[in-house]
Amino acid sequence: MHDLLITSARPYGVGDAVDLLIRDGVVVEMGPGLVAPDGIPTLDADGLVLLPGLVDLHTHLREPGGEESETIATGCAAAALGGYTAVFAMPNTDPVADSDVVVEHVRRRGEEVGLVDVHPVGAVTVGLEGVKMAELGTMAMSRAQVRMFSDDGRCVHDPLIMRRALEYASALDVVIAQHAEDHRLTAGAQAHEGVVASRLGLAGWPATAEETIVARDCALAREAGAALHVCHVSSARTIDVLRAAKAAGVRVSAEVTPHHLLLTDARLTSYDPVNKVNPPLRTGPDTQAMRQALAEGVIDVVATDHAPHASQYKDTEWAAAKPGMLGLQTALSVVVLACVESGLLDWRGVARVMSERPAEIAGLPDHGRPIAEGEPANLVLVDPDGVWTVRGENLASLASNTPYEGMRLPATVVATVLRGRITAQGGVAAPSGAAQNGERV
Ligand code: DOR
Ligand code: ZN
């Protein structure tokens, strides 16, 4: 079951090419000149970079309740095609994933699709309403073994609820992932507060709305001895807060999205809602600060905030459009464009911020592991010289709200391998059930 020979791959893009023999989903032998035992499929990886399968801590799969925008099947196909072997599905679904029943449904559906490991994120508060804490313990102890909790889309605003949630998180050894946004400061806000918003007449979204919540939460996390994860950092000022908190020993980690590494509010002049996202696109200096912080490790990981929205929610005027953009299939290429081509990260660095650290933060034992004998074969093969043109309609997601439409991006995912099984190859995803008869999702 799930045996494979990969030939001539370069782990982390360094050193000589090696072959890897995978049996029962585990790398059993690594070295030059391996010969495939009879009947074992072979993947020729000449010229390709081999990385541990990517792990996304922040994905919106929309199911249950938002199937007009994405389903677990289509979102997982996008993930596998993007090089991911594990994703964390945010709980802002309908019904909200605030109970063991809903998180177990998401986990099981992910398992049925079989393209990536789907780990449900549980809500911190009932219905994401910010009023009453959800049953974190029940979700953590459930079959889904929820490791991360978040009200993403909204901030856990009440400091008392946040304090209690962190105390529970400490006792349960789980992580609270905060969407840091002081809603009092962003009421009515439509765009990053700055010259572009003023010129366009859009109400401003101050960077301090993020910075103040992160400062508060770091203080609360320190007191509780809890692990806090800051979602989608967007402002340079927040980085200073994170740096100080980490230096003081606070258990805080942080993510940046691909779009906050590459895109700025200069794009808003088109008034195209494809650029509307929460937190908003910020300034050039902010994106530069994000890249630098990622390279230094002050920001730990890249997380996509993959947020599919059907056209009826996006093809409308700016104020009415829902915030969010697709991310899973473009993330690796955008990171290469923003950080590898500028020399800030090498492939080892990419493995660190897109696989190893995310797996560590969420406590996944079998992803983001070193590429070595005895390790699970969760892997991605990347063509570092590949170039592709993004077309929303060709992406696997049901929705097509990509901000990169028509852009030529570097680096292509050639194949993704989950426990020795090829889940995506040459731009085609292969779900486990359909794999036998060669169907596409
Ligand atoms: O842009 C965003 N979209 N930010 C969020 O926090 C939520 C997400 C969504 O669910 O669409
Ligand atoms: Zn969010």
Short mmCIF file of C-alpha atoms and ligand atoms in Angstrom, two decimals:
data_model
loop_
_atom_site.label_atom_id
_atom_site.label_comp_id
_atom_site.label_asym_id
_atom_site.label_seq_id
_atom_site.Cartn_x
_atom_site.Cartn_y
_atom_site.Cartn_z
CA MET A 1 0.00 0.00 0.00
CA HIS A 2 1.27 3.40 -1.05
CA ASP A 3 4.72 2.43 -2.18
CA LEU A 4 6.62 4.81 -4.43
CA LEU A 5 10.11 5.45 -5.77
CA ILE A 6 11.11 9.08 -6.26
CA THR A 7 14.28 9.44 -8.32
CA SER A 8 16.82 12.29 -8.58
CA ALA A 9 15.17 14.77 -6.21
CA ARG A 10 17.13 17.48 -4.41
CA PRO A 11 15.92 17.80 -0.80
CA TYR A 12 15.63 21.50 0.13
CA GLY A 13 17.26 22.33 -3.24
CA VAL A 14 20.75 21.67 -1.92
CA GLY A 15 23.38 19.00 -2.44
CA ASP A 16 23.33 16.02 -4.77
CA ALA A 17 20.15 14.47 -6.10
CA VAL A 18 18.92 11.39 -4.24
CA ASP A 19 16.36 8.64 -4.71
CA LEU A 20 13.75 7.87 -2.06
CA LEU A 21 12.03 4.55 -1.60
CA ILE A 22 8.67 4.86 0.14
CA ARG A 23 6.88 1.86 1.60
CA ASP A 24 3.60 1.94 3.54
CA GLY A 25 3.77 5.71 3.53
CA VAL A 26 7.21 5.92 5.14
CA VAL A 27 10.57 6.82 3.59
CA VAL A 28 12.47 3.56 4.10
CA GLU A 29 15.58 4.22 2.04
CA MET A 30 17.32 7.30 0.72
CA GLY A 31 20.39 7.44 -1.47
CA PRO A 32 21.73 7.41 -5.01
CA GLY A 33 20.96 4.64 -7.51
CA LEU A 34 18.02 2.95 -5.79
CA VAL A 35 16.24 0.36 -7.91
CA ALA A 36 12.45 0.09 -7.76
CA PRO A 37 11.20 -3.30 -6.69
CA ASP A 38 8.75 -4.76 -9.23
CA GLY A 39 5.47 -2.97 -9.65
CA ILE A 40 6.33 0.12 -7.62
CA PRO A 41 5.38 3.35 -9.38
CA THR A 42 8.28 5.73 -10.05
CA LEU A 43 8.29 9.51 -10.01
CA ASP A 44 11.14 11.09 -11.96
CA ALA A 45 12.15 14.22 -10.01
CA ASP A 46 15.16 15.24 -12.07
CA GLY A 47 15.72 18.98 -11.59
CA LEU A 48 13.06 19.26 -8.89
CA VAL A 49 13.29 20.51 -5.32
CA LEU A 50 11.90 18.19 -2.65
CA LEU A 51 10.28 19.76 0.40
CA PRO A 52 8.19 18.43 3.28
CA GLY A 53 4.48 18.73 2.40
CA LEU A 54 3.17 22.20 3.16
CA VAL A 55 0.96 22.84 6.21
CA ASP A 56 -1.61 25.65 6.23
CA LEU A 57 -2.75 26.89 9.62
CA HIS A 58 -5.47 29.11 8.13
CA THR A 59 -7.87 27.78 5.48
CA HIS A 60 -11.56 28.49 4.94
CA LEU A 61 -13.15 25.41 3.38
CA ARG A 62 -16.70 26.85 3.75
CA GLU A 63 -18.37 23.47 4.31
CA PRO A 64 -20.83 23.10 5.99
CA GLY A 65 -23.09 25.92 4.86
CA GLY A 66 -21.05 27.82 2.29
CA GLU A 67 -20.92 25.25 -0.49
CA GLU A 68 -21.67 27.87 -3.14
CA SER A 69 -18.12 29.18 -2.52
CA GLU A 70 -16.11 26.03 -1.70
CA THR A 71 -16.58 22.47 -0.51
CA ILE A 72 -14.20 20.32 1.47
CA ALA A 73 -13.55 18.37 -1.75
CA THR A 74 -12.75 21.40 -3.91
CA GLY A 75 -10.76 23.16 -1.17
CA CYS A 76 -8.72 20.03 -0.53
CA ALA A 77 -8.04 19.68 -4.26
CA ALA A 78 -6.74 23.27 -4.28
CA ALA A 79 -4.60 22.44 -1.25
CA ALA A 80 -3.05 19.32 -2.80
CA LEU A 81 -2.40 21.18 -6.05
CA GLY A 82 -0.75 23.94 -4.02
CA GLY A 83 1.64 21.46 -2.39
CA TYR A 84 -0.17 21.08 0.94
CA THR A 85 -0.50 17.83 2.87
CA ALA A 86 -2.34 19.28 5.89
CA VAL A 87 -4.71 22.20 6.37
CA PHE A 88 -6.49 23.73 9.35
CA ALA A 89 -10.11 24.52 8.51
CA MET A 90 -11.45 27.67 10.15
CA PRO A 91 -14.73 27.37 12.06
CA ASN A 92 -16.72 30.27 10.52
CA THR A 93 -19.02 27.86 8.73
CA ASP A 94 -22.81 27.45 9.03
CA PRO A 95 -23.32 25.86 11.49
CA VAL A 96 -20.23 27.22 13.21
CA ALA A 97 -17.65 24.58 14.21
CA ASP A 98 -18.19 25.22 17.92
CA SER A 99 -19.12 21.66 18.96
CA ASP A 100 -17.71 18.16 18.75
CA VAL A 101 -20.43 17.25 16.22
CA VAL A 102 -19.41 19.87 13.65
CA VAL A 103 -15.64 19.47 14.05
CA GLU A 104 -16.01 15.72 13.69
CA HIS A 105 -18.08 16.21 10.54
CA VAL A 106 -15.34 18.36 8.99
CA ARG A 107 -12.60 15.93 9.97
CA ARG A 108 -14.48 12.92 8.60
CA ARG A 109 -15.35 14.64 5.32
CA GLY A 110 -11.69 15.58 4.92
CA GLU A 111 -10.70 11.97 5.53
CA GLU A 112 -13.21 10.74 2.94
CA VAL A 113 -11.83 13.11 0.32
CA GLY A 114 -8.36 11.95 1.27
CA LEU A 115 -6.31 14.65 -0.46
CA VAL A 116 -4.86 16.40 2.59
CA ASP A 117 -5.23 15.93 6.32
CA VAL A 118 -8.03 18.27 7.38
CA HIS A 119 -7.74 19.47 10.96
CA PRO A 120 -10.78 21.40 12.12
CA VAL A 121 -10.17 24.58 14.10
CA GLY A 122 -12.78 24.93 16.85
CA ALA A 123 -14.52 28.20 17.66
CA VAL A 124 -13.49 29.98 20.86
CA THR A 125 -17.00 31.28 21.50
CA VAL A 126 -20.44 29.82 20.80
CA GLY A 127 -21.58 30.85 17.31
CA LEU A 128 -18.51 33.14 17.05
CA GLU A 129 -20.62 35.62 18.98
CA GLY A 130 -17.92 36.54 21.46
CA VAL A 131 -20.24 36.15 24.44
CA LYS A 132 -20.01 32.61 25.80
CA MET A 133 -17.00 30.33 25.60
CA ALA A 134 -17.47 27.18 23.49
CA GLU A 135 -16.72 23.70 24.88
CA LEU A 136 -13.01 23.73 24.11
CA GLY A 137 -12.32 20.65 26.22
CA THR A 138 -15.02 18.57 24.51
CA MET A 139 -13.66 19.49 21.07
CA ALA A 140 -10.05 18.85 22.14
CA MET A 141 -10.97 15.41 23.52
CA SER A 142 -13.20 14.49 20.56
CA ARG A 143 -12.15 12.18 17.75
CA ALA A 144 -11.16 15.30 15.77
CA GLN A 145 -8.63 16.13 18.51
CA VAL A 146 -8.92 19.86 17.96
CA ARG A 147 -5.54 21.49 18.56
CA MET A 148 -6.33 25.06 17.61
CA PHE A 149 -9.22 27.37 18.46
CA SER A 150 -10.17 30.64 16.81
CA ASP A 151 -13.10 32.96 16.15
CA ASP A 152 -11.37 33.96 12.91
CA GLY A 153 -13.26 36.47 10.86
CA ARG A 154 -13.92 38.14 14.19
CA CYS A 155 -11.72 39.03 17.12
CA VAL A 156 -12.25 37.55 20.57
CA HIS A 157 -12.82 41.07 21.79
CA ASP A 158 -13.86 40.62 25.43
CA PRO A 159 -10.65 40.50 27.48
CA LEU A 160 -12.25 38.32 30.13
CA ILE A 161 -13.31 35.69 27.61
CA MET A 162 -9.88 35.83 25.98
CA ARG A 163 -8.26 35.40 29.39
CA ARG A 164 -10.41 32.36 30.22
CA ALA A 165 -9.84 30.85 26.77
CA LEU A 166 -6.09 31.17 27.22
CA GLU A 167 -6.31 29.55 30.65
CA TYR A 168 -8.23 26.63 29.16
CA ALA A 169 -5.75 26.46 26.29
CA SER A 170 -2.88 26.22 28.74
CA ALA A 171 -4.57 23.37 30.63
CA LEU A 172 -5.56 21.51 27.44
CA ASP A 173 -2.23 22.17 25.68
CA VAL A 174 -3.91 23.74 22.66
CA VAL A 175 -3.44 27.04 20.83
CA ILE A 176 -5.68 30.10 20.64
CA ALA A 177 -5.39 31.74 17.21
CA GLN A 178 -6.55 35.32 17.40
CA HIS A 179 -7.93 37.43 14.55
CA ALA A 180 -6.51 40.62 16.04
CA GLU A 181 -8.89 43.45 15.25
CA ASP A 182 -10.34 45.92 17.70
CA HIS A 183 -13.82 46.21 16.22
CA ARG A 184 -14.36 49.56 17.96
CA LEU A 185 -11.48 51.00 15.93
CA THR A 186 -12.53 49.40 12.62
CA ALA A 187 -16.27 50.11 12.68
CA GLY A 188 -17.23 51.02 9.11
CA ALA A 189 -13.61 50.73 7.91
CA GLN A 190 -13.07 49.78 4.26
CA ALA A 191 -9.34 50.17 3.54
CA HIS A 192 -6.01 50.65 5.27
CA GLU A 193 -6.04 54.07 6.92
CA GLY A 194 -3.62 56.12 4.86
CA VAL A 195 -3.24 58.26 1.77
CA VAL A 196 -4.86 55.78 -0.62
CA ALA A 197 -8.01 55.44 1.50
CA SER A 198 -8.23 59.23 1.87
CA ARG A 199 -7.88 59.77 -1.86
CA LEU A 200 -10.49 57.12 -2.69
CA GLY A 201 -12.88 58.30 0.01
CA LEU A 202 -12.89 54.94 1.78
CA ALA A 203 -13.19 54.89 5.59
CA GLY A 204 -9.81 54.10 7.14
CA TRP A 205 -8.82 50.91 8.98
CA PRO A 206 -6.08 51.87 11.42
CA ALA A 207 -3.07 49.63 11.96
CA THR A 208 -3.47 50.26 15.71
CA ALA A 209 -6.63 48.12 15.66
CA GLU A 210 -4.31 45.13 15.19
CA GLU A 211 -1.36 46.28 17.26
CA THR A 212 -3.38 47.01 20.42
CA ILE A 213 -5.12 43.61 20.48
CA VAL A 214 -1.81 41.78 19.92
CA ALA A 215 -0.22 43.73 22.81
CA ARG A 216 -3.16 42.94 25.07
CA ASP A 217 -3.23 39.27 24.12
CA CYS A 218 0.52 38.84 24.65
CA ALA A 219 0.05 40.13 28.20
CA LEU A 220 -2.85 37.74 28.77
CA ALA A 221 -0.96 34.79 27.25
CA ARG A 222 2.05 35.48 29.44
CA GLU A 223 -0.10 35.45 32.55
CA ALA A 224 -1.89 32.25 31.52
CA GLY A 225 1.30 30.56 30.32
CA ALA A 226 -0.66 29.77 27.17
CA ALA A 227 0.21 29.44 23.49
CA LEU A 228 -1.16 32.35 21.48
CA HIS A 229 -1.04 32.43 17.69
CA VAL A 230 -1.62 35.71 15.88
CA CYS A 231 -3.45 35.31 12.58
CA HIS A 232 -2.56 37.31 9.45
CA VAL A 233 -0.25 40.03 10.79
CA SER A 234 -0.51 42.98 8.42
CA SER A 235 1.10 45.99 10.05
CA ALA A 236 4.77 46.76 10.64
CA ARG A 237 3.96 48.06 14.13
CA THR A 238 2.61 44.68 15.19
CA ILE A 239 6.02 43.18 14.48
CA ASP A 240 7.61 45.36 17.16
CA VAL A 241 5.06 44.09 19.68
CA LEU A 242 5.73 40.47 18.69
CA ARG A 243 9.49 40.93 18.88
CA ALA A 244 9.28 42.35 22.41
CA ALA A 245 6.85 39.65 23.57
CA LYS A 246 9.02 36.85 22.20
CA ALA A 247 12.10 38.35 23.83
CA ALA A 248 10.18 38.38 27.12
CA GLY A 249 9.42 34.66 26.77
CA VAL A 250 5.73 34.88 25.86
CA ARG A 251 4.53 31.76 24.00
CA VAL A 252 3.39 33.67 20.94
CA SER A 253 3.65 32.71 17.27
CA ALA A 254 2.47 34.65 14.25
CA GLU A 255 1.53 34.20 10.62
CA VAL A 256 1.58 36.38 7.53
CA THR A 257 -0.47 35.72 4.41
CA PRO A 258 1.04 35.56 0.92
CA HIS A 259 -1.03 38.61 -0.06
CA HIS A 260 0.33 40.70 2.80
CA LEU A 261 3.84 39.78 1.61
CA LEU A 262 3.21 40.92 -1.95
CA LEU A 263 0.24 43.23 -2.47
CA THR A 264 -0.33 46.79 -1.28
CA ASP A 265 -3.22 49.22 -0.99
CA ALA A 266 -2.01 50.87 -4.21
CA ARG A 267 -4.19 48.23 -5.93
CA LEU A 268 -7.35 49.72 -4.49
CA THR A 269 -7.52 52.49 -7.07
CA SER A 270 -9.40 50.06 -9.35
CA TYR A 271 -12.12 49.66 -6.69
CA ASP A 272 -12.10 45.96 -7.65
CA PRO A 273 -13.43 44.03 -4.61
CA VAL A 274 -11.09 41.14 -5.42
CA ASN A 275 -8.59 43.23 -3.42
CA LYS A 276 -10.87 43.54 -0.42
CA VAL A 277 -9.58 41.46 2.47
CA ASN A 278 -9.51 41.50 6.25
CA PRO A 279 -7.06 42.72 7.48
CA PRO A 280 -6.73 45.13 4.54
CA LEU A 281 -3.81 45.34 2.14
CA ARG A 282 -1.38 47.81 3.69
CA THR A 283 1.53 49.89 2.39
CA GLY A 284 4.79 49.02 0.60
CA PRO A 285 6.85 49.51 3.79
CA ASP A 286 4.45 47.17 5.62
CA THR A 287 4.98 44.38 3.05
CA GLN A 288 8.75 44.90 3.28
CA ALA A 289 8.57 44.66 7.07
CA MET A 290 6.53 41.43 6.80
CA ARG A 291 9.15 39.85 4.54
CA GLN A 292 11.98 40.85 6.85
CA ALA A 293 10.16 39.61 9.96
CA LEU A 294 9.44 36.28 8.26
CA ALA A 295 13.10 35.87 7.33
CA GLU A 296 14.16 36.71 10.91
CA GLY A 297 11.57 34.40 12.48
CA VAL A 298 9.66 37.14 14.33
CA ILE A 299 6.79 36.06 12.10
CA ASP A 300 6.91 32.28 12.24
CA VAL A 301 4.87 31.08 9.29
CA VAL A 302 3.07 31.83 6.06
CA ALA A 303 -0.62 30.91 6.28
CA THR A 304 -2.92 31.39 3.31
CA ASP A 305 -6.20 32.71 4.81
CA HIS A 306 -7.63 31.01 1.70
CA ALA A 307 -11.06 32.68 1.63
CA PRO A 308 -13.17 31.59 -1.35
CA HIS A 309 -16.25 33.71 -2.08
CA ALA A 310 -18.76 32.93 -4.85
CA SER A 311 -19.14 35.69 -7.45
CA GLN A 312 -22.41 36.98 -5.96
CA TYR A 313 -20.44 38.03 -2.88
CA LYS A 314 -17.52 39.56 -4.78
CA ASP A 315 -18.88 40.98 -8.06
CA THR A 316 -20.61 43.86 -6.34
CA GLU A 317 -19.68 47.33 -5.12
CA TRP A 318 -16.74 47.66 -2.75
CA ALA A 319 -18.64 48.29 0.49
CA ALA A 320 -21.01 45.34 -0.02
CA ALA A 321 -18.37 42.80 -1.09
CA LYS A 322 -17.17 40.16 1.35
CA PRO A 323 -13.51 40.30 2.36
CA GLY A 324 -11.18 37.48 1.37
CA MET A 325 -9.15 36.00 -1.48
CA LEU A 326 -8.09 32.56 -2.70
CA GLY A 327 -4.64 31.46 -1.55
CA LEU A 328 -3.96 27.73 -1.50
CA GLN A 329 -2.83 27.21 -5.10
CA THR A 330 -0.78 30.39 -5.36
CA ALA A 331 0.84 30.56 -1.90
CA LEU A 332 4.11 28.81 -2.71
CA SER A 333 4.63 30.82 -5.90
CA VAL A 334 3.89 34.10 -4.13
CA VAL A 335 6.35 33.27 -1.36
CA VAL A 336 8.98 32.45 -3.97
CA LEU A 337 8.29 35.75 -5.75
CA ALA A 338 8.27 37.86 -2.59
CA CYS A 339 10.94 36.17 -0.49
CA VAL A 340 13.05 33.66 -2.42
CA GLU A 341 13.75 35.80 -5.48
CA SER A 342 14.69 38.69 -3.21
CA GLY A 343 17.19 36.43 -1.40
CA LEU A 344 15.43 36.63 1.99
CA LEU A 345 14.59 32.91 2.09
CA ASP A 346 16.17 29.85 0.51
CA TRP A 347 14.30 26.55 0.04
CA ARG A 348 15.20 25.48 3.55
CA GLY A 349 13.62 28.70 4.74
CA VAL A 350 10.51 27.97 2.67
CA ALA A 351 10.28 24.52 4.30
CA ARG A 352 10.61 26.19 7.70
CA VAL A 353 7.88 28.81 7.25
CA MET A 354 5.41 26.76 5.18
CA SER A 355 5.78 23.30 6.70
CA GLU A 356 8.01 22.77 9.75
CA ARG A 357 6.97 25.70 11.96
CA PRO A 358 3.26 25.42 11.15
CA ALA A 359 3.33 21.72 12.09
CA GLU A 360 5.22 22.56 15.28
CA ILE A 361 2.83 25.34 16.29
CA ALA A 362 -0.20 23.08 15.85
CA GLY A 363 1.50 20.04 17.38
CA LEU A 364 1.24 17.81 14.30
CA PRO A 365 3.60 14.89 14.79
CA ASP A 366 3.62 13.60 11.20
CA HIS A 367 3.96 16.70 9.02
CA GLY A 368 6.80 19.16 8.60
CA ARG A 369 9.24 16.42 9.45
CA PRO A 370 12.82 16.21 8.16
CA ILE A 371 13.27 14.47 4.81
CA ALA A 372 14.98 11.35 6.11
CA GLU A 373 14.72 7.59 6.42
CA GLY A 374 12.04 6.50 8.88
CA GLU A 375 9.98 9.68 8.41
CA PRO A 376 6.42 9.84 7.02
CA ALA A 377 6.34 10.47 3.26
CA ASN A 378 4.42 13.75 3.29
CA LEU A 379 6.25 15.60 0.54
CA VAL A 380 6.04 18.08 -2.30
CA LEU A 381 8.11 18.27 -5.49
CA VAL A 382 8.59 21.75 -6.89
CA ASP A 383 9.99 22.86 -10.22
CA PRO A 384 12.02 25.93 -9.19
CA ASP A 385 12.30 27.06 -12.82
CA GLY A 386 8.63 26.55 -13.65
CA VAL A 387 6.50 29.57 -14.54
CA TRP A 388 2.71 29.64 -14.79
CA THR A 389 -0.05 32.12 -15.47
CA VAL A 390 -2.83 32.33 -12.89
CA ARG A 391 -6.38 31.94 -14.22
CA GLY A 392 -9.07 31.92 -11.56
CA GLU A 393 -11.36 29.75 -13.66
CA ASN A 394 -8.65 27.08 -13.88
CA LEU A 395 -8.05 26.87 -10.13
CA ALA A 396 -9.61 23.93 -8.32
CA SER A 397 -11.58 26.13 -5.93
CA LEU A 398 -15.27 26.61 -6.69
CA ALA A 399 -14.83 30.36 -6.42
CA SER A 400 -12.36 32.26 -8.56
CA ASN A 401 -11.58 35.33 -6.43
CA THR A 402 -7.83 35.36 -6.97
CA PRO A 403 -6.02 38.71 -6.81
CA TYR A 404 -3.28 37.26 -9.04
CA GLU A 405 -5.45 36.85 -12.17
CA GLY A 406 -3.26 36.95 -15.30
CA MET A 407 0.00 37.21 -13.34
CA ARG A 408 2.94 35.05 -14.34
CA LEU A 409 4.29 33.44 -11.17
CA PRO A 410 7.49 31.50 -10.53
CA ALA A 411 7.72 27.88 -9.26
CA THR A 412 5.27 25.10 -10.03
CA VAL A 413 4.09 22.22 -7.87
CA VAL A 414 4.85 19.07 -9.86
CA ALA A 415 3.57 16.49 -7.36
CA THR A 416 2.27 16.27 -3.81
CA VAL A 417 2.60 13.07 -1.81
CA LEU A 418 0.54 12.22 1.28
CA ARG A 419 1.75 9.17 3.19
CA GLY A 420 3.27 7.79 0.00
CA ARG A 421 0.20 8.38 -2.17
CA ILE A 422 0.34 10.93 -4.98
CA THR A 423 -2.49 13.40 -4.27
CA ALA A 424 -1.68 15.84 -7.06
CA GLN A 425 0.48 15.54 -10.14
CA GLY A 426 0.90 17.70 -13.22
CA GLY A 427 -1.95 19.97 -12.14
CA VAL A 428 -4.47 17.18 -11.49
CA ALA A 429 -5.67 16.25 -8.01
CA ALA A 430 -6.39 12.61 -7.21
CA PRO A 431 -8.79 12.08 -4.29
CA SER A 432 -8.51 8.67 -2.66
CA GLY A 433 -12.00 7.42 -3.59
CA ALA A 434 -11.76 8.50 -7.21
CA ALA A 435 -8.10 7.66 -7.60
CA GLN A 436 -8.83 4.12 -8.69
CA ASN A 437 -10.88 5.18 -11.71
CA GLY A 438 -8.81 8.22 -12.54
CA GLU A 439 -11.52 10.80 -11.88
CA ARG A 440 -10.80 14.44 -11.19
CA VAL A 441 -12.49 16.45 -8.46
O1 DOR B 1 -10.55 38.37 4.49
C1 DOR B 1 -10.96 37.58 5.31
N1 DOR B 1 -11.83 36.61 4.97
N2 DOR B 1 -10.55 37.66 6.57
C2 DOR B 1 -11.09 36.93 7.55
O2 DOR B 1 -10.69 37.08 8.68
C3 DOR B 1 -12.18 35.98 7.26
C4 DOR B 1 -12.15 35.56 5.86
C5 DOR B 1 -13.40 34.87 5.42
O3 DOR B 1 -13.91 34.00 6.14
O4 DOR B 1 -13.89 35.17 4.32
ZN ZN B 2 -9.04 36.43 10.05
#
